[in-house]
Short mmCIF file of C-alpha atoms in Angstrom, two decimals:
data_model
loop_
_atom_site.label_atom_id
_atom_site.label_comp_id
_atom_site.label_asym_id
_atom_site.label_seq_id
_atom_site.Cartn_x
_atom_site.Cartn_y
_atom_site.Cartn_z
CA MET F 1 48.61 98.27 114.71
CA ILE F 2 49.17 97.33 118.37
CA LEU F 3 47.19 94.15 118.84
CA PRO F 4 45.85 92.74 122.09
CA GLY F 5 48.07 90.03 123.46
CA ALA F 6 49.15 88.67 126.78
CA GLU F 7 49.95 92.16 128.01
CA ALA F 8 46.36 93.32 127.52
CA ALA F 9 45.20 91.44 130.61
CA HIS F 10 47.61 93.00 133.10
CA GLY F 11 48.60 96.24 131.42
CA GLY F 12 52.28 95.37 131.18
CA THR F 13 54.53 95.79 128.15
CA PRO F 14 56.83 92.96 127.19
CA ALA F 15 60.52 93.73 126.88
CA ALA F 16 61.87 94.16 123.37
CA PRO F 17 63.89 91.19 122.16
CA GLU F 18 67.64 91.58 122.05
CA LEU F 19 68.95 92.01 118.52
CA ARG F 20 72.11 90.14 117.60
CA SER F 21 74.02 90.84 114.42
CA PRO F 22 75.70 87.80 112.86
CA TRP F 23 78.61 90.05 111.88
CA LEU F 24 79.09 91.70 115.29
CA GLY F 25 82.62 92.98 115.71
CA ARG F 26 83.30 93.39 111.97
CA SER F 27 84.35 96.85 110.88
CA ALA F 28 81.65 98.61 108.88
CA LEU F 29 83.87 101.50 107.80
CA PRO F 30 83.21 102.50 104.18
CA GLY F 31 85.78 100.94 101.87
CA TRP F 32 87.13 98.56 104.49
CA TRP F 33 86.45 95.66 102.10
CA ARG F 34 89.13 97.07 99.79
CA LEU F 35 91.82 96.52 102.39
CA MET F 36 90.56 93.00 103.01
CA ALA F 37 90.61 92.31 99.25
CA ARG F 38 94.24 93.40 99.03
CA ARG F 39 95.26 91.16 101.90
CA GLN F 40 93.49 88.12 100.46
CA ARG F 41 94.69 88.61 96.88
CA ALA F 42 98.30 87.61 97.65
CA ALA F 43 97.26 84.40 99.42
CA LEU F 44 94.89 83.52 96.59
CA ASN F 45 97.62 84.01 93.98
CA GLU F 46 99.91 81.62 95.86
CA LEU F 47 97.22 78.94 95.95
CA LEU F 48 96.48 79.43 92.26
CA ARG F 49 100.11 79.15 91.20
CA ALA F 50 100.55 75.94 93.21
CA ALA F 51 97.35 74.42 91.79
CA CYS F 52 98.34 75.22 88.22
CA ALA F 53 101.82 73.79 88.79
CA ALA F 54 100.31 70.48 89.95
CA GLY F 55 98.00 70.19 86.95
CA PRO F 56 100.34 68.89 84.20
CA ALA F 57 101.48 65.90 86.26
CA LEU F 58 97.86 64.88 86.87
CA GLN F 59 96.98 65.20 83.19
CA ALA F 60 99.61 62.59 82.35
CA LEU F 61 98.04 59.95 84.65
CA ASP F 62 95.61 57.29 83.55
CA ASP F 63 92.20 57.06 85.22
CA ALA F 64 93.27 54.59 87.92
CA ALA F 65 96.35 56.59 88.87
CA LEU F 66 94.32 59.81 88.85
CA ALA F 67 91.73 58.27 91.17
CA ALA F 68 94.49 57.23 93.58
CA ALA F 69 96.04 60.72 93.48
CA ALA F 70 92.65 62.32 94.05
CA GLU F 71 92.01 60.07 97.05
CA ARG F 72 95.38 61.05 98.55
CA ALA F 73 94.58 64.73 98.02
CA ARG F 74 91.14 64.26 99.56
CA THR F 75 92.54 62.48 102.62
CA ALA F 76 95.23 65.12 103.13
CA LEU F 77 92.71 67.93 102.78
CA ARG F 78 90.29 66.36 105.27
CA ALA F 79 93.11 65.77 107.79
CA ALA F 80 94.50 69.31 107.44
CA THR F 81 91.04 70.90 107.73
CA THR F 82 90.23 68.83 110.81
CA ARG F 83 93.47 69.89 112.51
CA ALA F 84 93.46 73.56 111.59
CA ALA F 85 89.73 74.18 110.96
CA GLY F 86 90.84 76.07 107.87
CA ALA F 87 88.58 77.47 105.19
CA GLY F 88 90.66 77.37 102.04
CA ARG F 89 94.29 77.91 102.99
CA GLY F 90 97.30 75.67 103.35
CA ALA F 91 99.33 73.17 101.35
CA PRO F 92 96.61 70.52 100.73
CA TRP F 93 94.26 72.93 98.96
CA PRO F 94 96.19 73.45 95.70
CA ALA F 95 96.73 69.70 95.23
CA ALA F 96 93.04 69.02 95.90
CA ALA F 97 91.96 71.82 93.55
CA ALA F 98 94.20 70.50 90.78
CA ALA F 99 92.77 66.99 91.25
CA VAL F 100 89.18 68.26 91.12
CA ALA F 101 89.96 70.28 87.98
CA GLU F 102 91.34 67.19 86.21
CA LEU F 103 88.38 65.07 87.35
CA ALA F 104 86.05 67.77 86.02
CA ALA F 105 87.77 67.71 82.64
CA ARG F 106 87.46 63.92 82.34
CA SER F 107 83.91 63.63 83.68
CA THR F 108 82.17 66.59 82.03
CA GLY F 109 84.39 67.20 79.03
CA LEU F 110 84.91 70.78 80.22
CA ARG F 111 88.48 71.58 81.23
CA PRO F 112 88.49 74.42 83.77
CA ASP F 113 90.59 77.36 82.71
CA THR F 114 92.78 79.37 85.05
CA ALA F 115 90.04 81.85 85.87
CA GLN F 116 87.59 79.08 86.83
CA LEU F 117 90.22 77.45 89.02
CA GLU F 118 90.90 80.80 90.68
CA ALA F 119 87.16 81.34 91.22
CA ALA F 120 86.77 77.93 92.87
CA LEU F 121 89.68 78.60 95.23
CA ALA F 122 88.39 82.08 96.02
CA ILE F 123 84.94 80.71 96.91
CA THR F 124 86.53 78.26 99.37
CA GLN F 125 88.18 81.28 101.00
CA GLY F 126 84.83 82.94 101.54
CA ARG F 127 84.96 85.34 98.60
CA LEU F 128 82.15 86.46 96.33
CA VAL F 129 83.54 86.25 92.80
CA ASP F 130 82.53 88.69 90.07
CA ALA F 131 83.33 86.34 87.18
CA GLY F 132 81.71 88.22 84.33
CA PRO F 133 79.14 86.90 81.83
CA CYS F 134 79.63 83.56 80.05
CA SER F 135 82.51 82.64 82.38
CA GLY F 136 81.55 79.09 83.34
CA LYS F 137 80.22 79.95 86.78
CA THR F 138 78.43 76.62 87.26
CA LEU F 139 81.62 74.60 86.86
CA ALA F 140 83.59 76.88 89.19
CA LEU F 141 80.86 76.69 91.86
CA ALA F 142 80.63 72.89 91.54
CA MET F 143 84.41 72.58 91.98
CA ALA F 144 84.21 74.73 95.13
CA ALA F 145 81.40 72.53 96.46
CA VAL F 146 83.46 69.39 95.86
CA LEU F 147 86.45 70.94 97.66
CA GLY F 148 84.22 71.85 100.58
CA ALA F 149 82.83 68.32 100.74
CA TRP F 150 86.34 66.86 100.58
CA ALA F 151 87.25 69.12 103.50
CA GLY F 152 84.41 67.66 105.57
CA ARG F 153 81.98 70.55 105.23
CA ARG F 154 78.38 70.23 104.15
CA CYS F 155 77.85 72.69 101.32
CA HIS F 156 74.43 74.25 100.81
CA VAL F 157 74.38 75.69 97.29
CA ALA F 158 71.72 78.42 97.18
CA CYS F 159 70.48 78.95 93.63
CA VAL F 160 68.29 81.77 92.40
CA ASN F 161 65.35 79.42 91.72
CA GLU F 162 64.40 75.75 91.53
CA LEU F 163 65.06 75.53 87.80
CA ALA F 164 68.64 76.74 88.25
CA ALA F 165 69.19 74.17 91.00
CA ALA F 166 67.88 71.35 88.80
CA ARG F 167 70.03 72.46 85.87
CA HIS F 168 73.13 72.63 88.06
CA ALA F 169 72.49 69.12 89.35
CA ALA F 170 71.96 67.72 85.85
CA ALA F 171 75.01 69.40 84.34
CA MET F 172 77.43 68.65 87.18
CA ALA F 173 76.20 65.17 88.15
CA PRO F 174 79.15 63.45 86.38
CA LEU F 175 81.63 65.59 88.32
CA TYR F 176 80.05 64.93 91.71
CA GLU F 177 79.87 61.19 90.97
CA ARG F 178 83.49 61.03 89.76
CA CYS F 179 84.65 62.87 92.89
CA GLY F 180 82.69 60.58 95.21
CA VAL F 181 80.47 63.38 96.50
CA ARG F 182 76.73 62.80 96.86
CA CYS F 183 74.64 65.70 95.61
CA ALA F 184 70.99 66.17 96.56
CA VAL F 185 68.42 68.54 95.07
CA LEU F 186 65.67 69.84 97.34
CA LEU F 187 62.72 71.23 95.40
CA PRO F 188 59.47 72.72 96.78
CA GLN F 189 57.43 69.64 95.93
CA ALA F 190 59.86 67.30 97.71
CA PRO F 191 58.10 65.23 100.43
CA ASP F 192 58.96 65.78 104.08
CA GLU F 193 60.61 62.37 104.35
CA ALA F 194 63.19 63.51 101.77
CA LEU F 195 64.44 66.27 104.07
CA THR F 196 66.67 64.09 106.22
CA SER F 197 68.33 62.41 103.26
CA ALA F 198 68.85 65.74 101.48
CA TYR F 199 70.42 67.49 104.47
CA GLU F 200 72.73 64.53 105.07
CA ALA F 201 74.20 64.94 101.57
CA PRO F 202 77.62 66.63 101.38
CA VAL F 203 76.25 68.98 98.68
CA LEU F 204 72.67 70.23 98.79
CA LEU F 205 71.22 72.22 95.88
CA THR F 206 68.17 74.33 96.69
CA THR F 207 67.01 77.93 97.06
CA ALA F 208 67.58 80.37 99.89
CA ARG F 209 63.83 80.53 100.56
CA ARG F 210 63.70 76.75 101.00
CA LEU F 211 66.65 76.86 103.40
CA MET F 212 64.92 79.59 105.39
CA ALA F 213 61.64 77.67 105.53
CA ASP F 214 63.33 74.47 106.69
CA CYS F 215 65.29 76.40 109.29
CA LEU F 216 62.10 77.90 110.71
CA ASN F 217 60.05 74.71 110.55
CA ASP F 218 62.75 72.51 112.08
CA PRO F 219 65.43 74.59 113.87
CA ALA F 220 67.27 71.44 114.96
CA LEU F 221 67.53 70.08 111.41
CA TRP F 222 71.08 71.27 110.81
CA ARG F 223 72.27 70.41 114.29
CA ARG F 224 71.13 66.81 113.78
CA HIS F 225 73.36 66.56 110.72
CA GLY F 226 76.68 67.99 111.80
CA GLY F 227 75.87 71.35 113.38
CA GLU F 228 75.78 74.82 111.83
CA ASN F 229 79.52 75.35 112.41
CA ARG F 230 80.31 72.73 109.76
CA HIS F 231 78.18 74.18 106.97
CA TRP F 232 79.23 76.30 104.04
CA ALA F 233 76.84 78.49 102.05
CA LEU F 234 77.79 78.72 98.38
CA VAL F 235 75.62 81.13 96.44
CA ASP F 236 74.99 81.08 92.72
CA ASP F 237 73.97 84.42 91.16
CA ALA F 238 75.04 86.08 94.40
CA ASP F 239 73.86 89.53 93.34
CA ARG F 240 70.27 88.32 92.98
CA VAL F 241 70.16 85.99 95.98
CA LEU F 242 71.99 88.21 98.48
CA ILE F 243 70.69 91.61 97.38
CA ASP F 244 67.62 91.52 95.12
CA ASP F 245 65.79 88.62 96.76
CA ALA F 246 66.85 89.61 100.28
CA VAL F 247 64.46 92.56 100.49
CA GLN F 248 61.61 90.56 102.03
CA PRO F 249 62.14 88.15 104.96
CA LEU F 250 60.39 84.82 105.10
CA VAL F 251 57.46 84.93 107.52
CA LEU F 252 55.60 81.83 108.67
CA SER F 253 52.11 82.17 110.10
CA ALA F 254 49.39 79.98 111.58
CA PRO F 255 45.67 80.50 112.22
CA GLY F 256 45.13 82.57 115.33
CA HIS F 257 42.25 83.57 117.57
CA ASN F 258 41.73 87.23 118.40
CA PRO F 259 38.10 88.00 119.31
CA LEU F 260 39.00 91.54 120.44
CA LEU F 261 40.26 92.42 116.96
CA LEU F 262 37.28 90.83 115.20
CA GLU F 263 34.90 92.82 117.33
CA ALA F 264 36.87 96.04 116.91
CA VAL F 265 36.94 96.04 113.08
CA VAL F 266 33.13 95.87 112.99
CA GLN F 267 32.85 98.72 115.50
CA ALA F 268 35.44 100.78 113.59
CA ARG F 269 33.45 100.44 110.38
CA GLU F 270 30.40 101.84 112.13
CA MET F 271 32.45 104.73 113.55
CA ALA F 272 33.96 105.53 110.13
CA GLN F 273 30.53 106.21 108.59
CA ALA F 274 30.41 109.62 110.29
CA PHE F 275 33.85 110.76 109.02
CA ARG F 276 34.00 112.92 105.88
CA PRO F 277 37.19 113.59 103.89
CA GLY F 278 38.51 117.13 104.13
CA GLU F 279 36.44 117.89 107.23
CA HIS F 280 37.47 115.15 109.64
CA TYR F 281 40.63 113.83 107.99
CA GLU F 282 43.06 114.63 105.20
CA ASP F 283 44.86 112.32 102.81
CA ARG F 284 48.39 113.59 102.23
CA ALA F 285 50.69 111.47 100.04
CA GLY F 286 48.72 108.36 100.90
CA VAL F 287 48.86 108.92 104.67
CA LEU F 288 45.71 109.86 106.61
CA ARG F 289 45.78 112.62 109.22
CA PHE F 290 42.84 113.53 111.45
CA THR F 291 41.90 117.19 111.63
CA PRO F 292 40.95 118.83 114.96
CA ALA F 293 37.30 118.21 114.07
CA GLY F 294 38.14 114.58 113.42
CA GLN F 295 39.89 114.25 116.78
CA ARG F 296 36.83 115.65 118.54
CA LEU F 297 34.61 113.19 116.69
CA LEU F 298 36.92 110.34 117.73
CA ASP F 299 36.65 111.41 121.37
CA GLU F 300 32.86 111.52 121.12
CA ARG F 301 32.44 108.08 119.54
CA GLU F 302 35.17 106.03 121.19
CA GLY F 303 32.69 104.75 123.76
CA VAL F 304 31.56 102.02 121.35
CA LEU F 305 35.05 100.49 121.53
CA SER F 306 36.27 98.17 124.25
CA THR F 307 38.69 99.55 126.82
CA PHE F 308 41.77 98.15 125.10
CA TRP F 309 41.02 99.98 121.84
CA ARG F 310 40.38 103.37 123.45
CA ALA F 311 44.09 104.09 123.78
CA PRO F 312 44.70 107.04 121.39
CA ARG F 313 47.14 105.31 119.06
CA ARG F 314 45.16 102.07 118.81
CA ARG F 315 41.89 103.94 118.34
CA ASP F 316 43.28 106.24 115.63
CA GLU F 317 44.89 103.42 113.63
CA LEU F 318 41.77 101.28 113.87
CA VAL F 319 39.54 104.02 112.44
CA MET F 320 42.20 104.98 109.85
CA GLN F 321 42.16 101.40 108.62
CA ALA F 322 38.38 101.46 108.26
CA LEU F 323 38.59 104.74 106.31
CA VAL F 324 41.31 103.37 104.00
CA VAL F 325 39.18 100.31 103.25
CA ARG F 326 36.14 102.48 102.59
CA ASP F 327 37.86 105.09 100.39
CA ARG F 328 40.59 103.26 98.48
CA PHE F 329 39.63 99.63 97.97
CA VAL F 330 37.38 98.88 94.99
CA ARG F 331 35.77 95.46 94.66
CA GLY F 332 36.74 93.79 91.41
CA ARG F 333 39.83 95.97 91.06
CA HIS F 334 41.73 95.50 94.30
CA TYR F 335 40.03 92.43 95.73
CA GLN F 336 37.51 89.75 94.85
CA VAL F 337 34.81 87.95 96.81
CA GLN F 338 34.96 84.26 95.90
CA SER F 339 33.27 81.11 97.10
CA ASP F 340 35.31 78.20 98.44
CA PRO F 341 34.35 74.54 97.79
CA SER F 342 32.08 74.54 100.85
CA GLY F 343 30.12 77.51 99.49
CA ALA F 344 31.43 80.04 102.04
CA GLN F 345 32.53 83.39 100.66
CA ARG F 346 36.00 84.81 101.27
CA ILE F 347 38.08 87.83 100.33
CA VAL F 348 40.93 87.36 97.85
CA LEU F 349 43.34 90.28 97.60
CA GLY F 350 44.95 91.05 94.25
CA GLY F 351 44.82 93.51 91.41
CA ASP F 352 46.75 96.05 89.43
CA THR F 353 47.76 98.01 92.53
CA PRO F 354 49.63 96.19 95.32
CA VAL F 355 48.34 96.48 98.86
CA ALA F 356 51.54 98.28 99.93
CA ALA F 357 50.73 101.10 97.50
CA LEU F 358 47.13 101.39 98.68
CA VAL F 359 48.13 101.24 102.33
CA PRO F 360 51.67 102.63 102.70
CA GLN F 361 51.36 102.69 106.50
CA ARG F 362 52.55 99.22 107.53
CA THR F 363 50.87 99.56 110.93
CA LEU F 364 47.50 99.38 109.16
CA HIS F 365 48.19 96.05 107.41
CA THR F 366 47.28 93.88 110.40
CA GLY F 367 43.54 93.28 110.39
CA LEU F 368 43.13 94.66 106.86
CA LEU F 369 41.50 91.46 105.57
CA GLN F 370 39.06 91.47 108.50
CA ALA F 371 38.20 95.13 107.77
CA LEU F 372 37.38 94.20 104.16
CA GLU F 373 35.21 91.34 105.39
CA ALA F 374 33.35 93.75 107.67
CA ARG F 375 32.81 96.08 104.72
CA GLU F 376 31.31 93.23 102.63
CA GLY F 377 29.19 92.00 105.54
CA LEU F 378 31.03 88.66 105.72
CA PRO F 379 31.76 86.86 108.99
CA PRO F 380 35.26 88.01 110.03
CA SER F 381 37.92 85.32 109.84
CA ASP F 382 40.54 84.78 112.52
CA PRO F 383 43.73 86.73 111.72
CA PRO F 384 46.94 84.71 111.36
CA VAL F 385 49.69 84.93 113.94
CA VAL F 386 53.38 85.04 113.04
CA THR F 387 55.15 81.87 114.15
CA GLY F 388 58.56 82.60 112.68
CA ARG F 389 60.54 85.18 110.76
CA LEU F 390 63.95 84.83 109.13
CA SER F 391 65.87 87.13 106.81
CA HIS F 392 68.56 86.28 104.27
CA GLN F 393 71.05 88.17 106.39
CA GLU F 394 70.34 86.06 109.45
CA LEU F 395 70.27 82.81 107.46
CA PHE F 396 73.69 83.27 105.87
CA GLY F 397 75.09 84.60 109.13
CA ARG F 398 74.60 81.14 110.62
CA TYR F 399 77.04 79.47 108.25
CA ARG F 400 80.70 78.88 108.91
CA LEU F 401 81.61 80.28 105.49
CA LEU F 402 79.80 82.30 102.85
CA GLY F 403 81.11 82.26 99.30
CA GLY F 404 79.59 82.62 95.89
CA ILE F 405 79.81 83.73 92.30
CA ALA F 406 77.92 86.12 90.02
CA SER F 407 78.08 87.61 86.56
CA THR F 408 78.50 91.06 88.04
CA LEU F 409 78.89 92.57 91.48
CA GLY F 410 79.78 96.06 90.35
CA GLY F 411 78.60 98.69 92.82
CA LEU F 412 77.54 96.09 95.41
CA GLU F 413 80.90 95.54 97.11
CA GLY F 414 80.33 97.89 100.03
CA GLU F 415 76.79 96.62 100.60
CA LEU F 416 77.88 92.98 100.56
CA TRP F 417 80.66 93.73 103.04
CA ARG F 418 78.43 95.79 105.32
CA ILE F 419 75.57 93.27 105.39
CA TYR F 420 77.26 89.90 105.02
CA GLY F 421 80.92 90.55 105.81
CA ALA F 422 81.81 89.17 102.38
CA VAL F 423 84.68 90.45 100.24
CA ALA F 424 84.17 90.67 96.48
CA LEU F 425 86.78 89.52 93.97
CA HIS F 426 86.55 91.26 90.60
CA GLN F 427 87.96 88.61 88.32
CA ARG F 428 89.57 89.15 84.97
CA ARG F 429 91.04 86.29 82.99
CA ALA F 430 94.18 88.31 82.31
CA ASP F 431 94.63 88.74 86.08
CA ALA F 432 94.46 84.99 86.66
CA LEU F 433 97.03 84.32 83.94
CA ALA F 434 99.29 87.04 85.33
CA ALA F 435 99.14 85.46 88.79
CA VAL F 436 100.22 82.08 87.39
CA GLN F 437 103.11 83.76 85.52
CA HIS F 438 104.28 85.44 88.76
CA GLU F 439 103.30 88.88 87.49
CA PRO F 440 101.47 91.35 89.78
CA ALA F 441 97.82 91.43 88.79
CA PRO F 442 96.02 94.80 88.46
CA ASP F 443 94.22 95.65 91.68
CA HIS F 444 90.61 96.01 90.49
CA GLU F 445 89.26 95.89 94.08
CA THR F 446 91.00 99.15 94.95
CA ALA F 447 90.33 100.95 91.69
#
């Protein structure tokens, strides 16, 4: 529904905002990710072979000597990344990866296998790794986060939910502590004063929704702690976070004041009393359409509306909304009337059928609550106004690097490339071993 705003006073129409894609300039040709996967596979195999070659020497060191070797690898990695602004390439990366793998084995008791080491290196290159089920994804992702922190990048690890973030932190705490990397967990109930400390941590464990909310509430938060160009986004369960949960954007709202709308919903309810289904309007596949007789009735009765609402599209949608509320919504089934602590009554939506199914026309959603209040004879409440909107695609487009891991990414490769510019790596343990043994690995990406 077109609501009255600043343009209602002078009759002007504001210009549409310019849309900017975070992946502007990237080829969206179908299958282009396959070519990118081929190009990156050779470089990844070289890094993996070098990291595996450095491992035996580190295993022979005692704890003090290993700590000294890890500090040298960390210093070299930070210096090389600062000079070249690299993301996972170059001589220091294999040595650092081998040191992190040995530290992981001694701190957690879990020695990373070749496939986990390959996954960690691939994530630091900006790949989304299809590691398969029961493959030790948490350890591989933690190793990638440590490498990112050693390289001077703040790593935001986006988990599928708060429980997964807490479990990751508990399981990998010995590794982060042994590597000298502070890890923070940001949960929904965390107080506001914990935000600064959490975002200053080299590794932050939270959910994508929490990152989106903090970005909308405090846009300068990241810039105060290093700037967006220094951040990496590492995604656990990438198929769920980047695809399944990315359907709905995060929308922030605040109480608004729209007396024109409040007045109009009451008037529309009075107008709708004269409309009869079949004669004045038809319901086809959930969408209302006015008949010629209904259009004539609209023209006759539009005088009760204010000037703003007499525009044909606004008028029609306003009356359609009143008819939908009258015909489809059943009290006790689709909504409830409850009393708040002060004794005032309010509408609570909810039931077996979602609102989107009852009202498939999204243009009729605005003012729907006020229309229900008018139907129940309650004083209309002020409709909320949108103060911010952010999608997963825009959030992850702000990061310098996007990498992650999942149990399966089969069938999602083209979608991930088209939306996020991310290349998937279909990992098989035999492939990782073949790369270490200087044998050409089967090209699953191009199969």
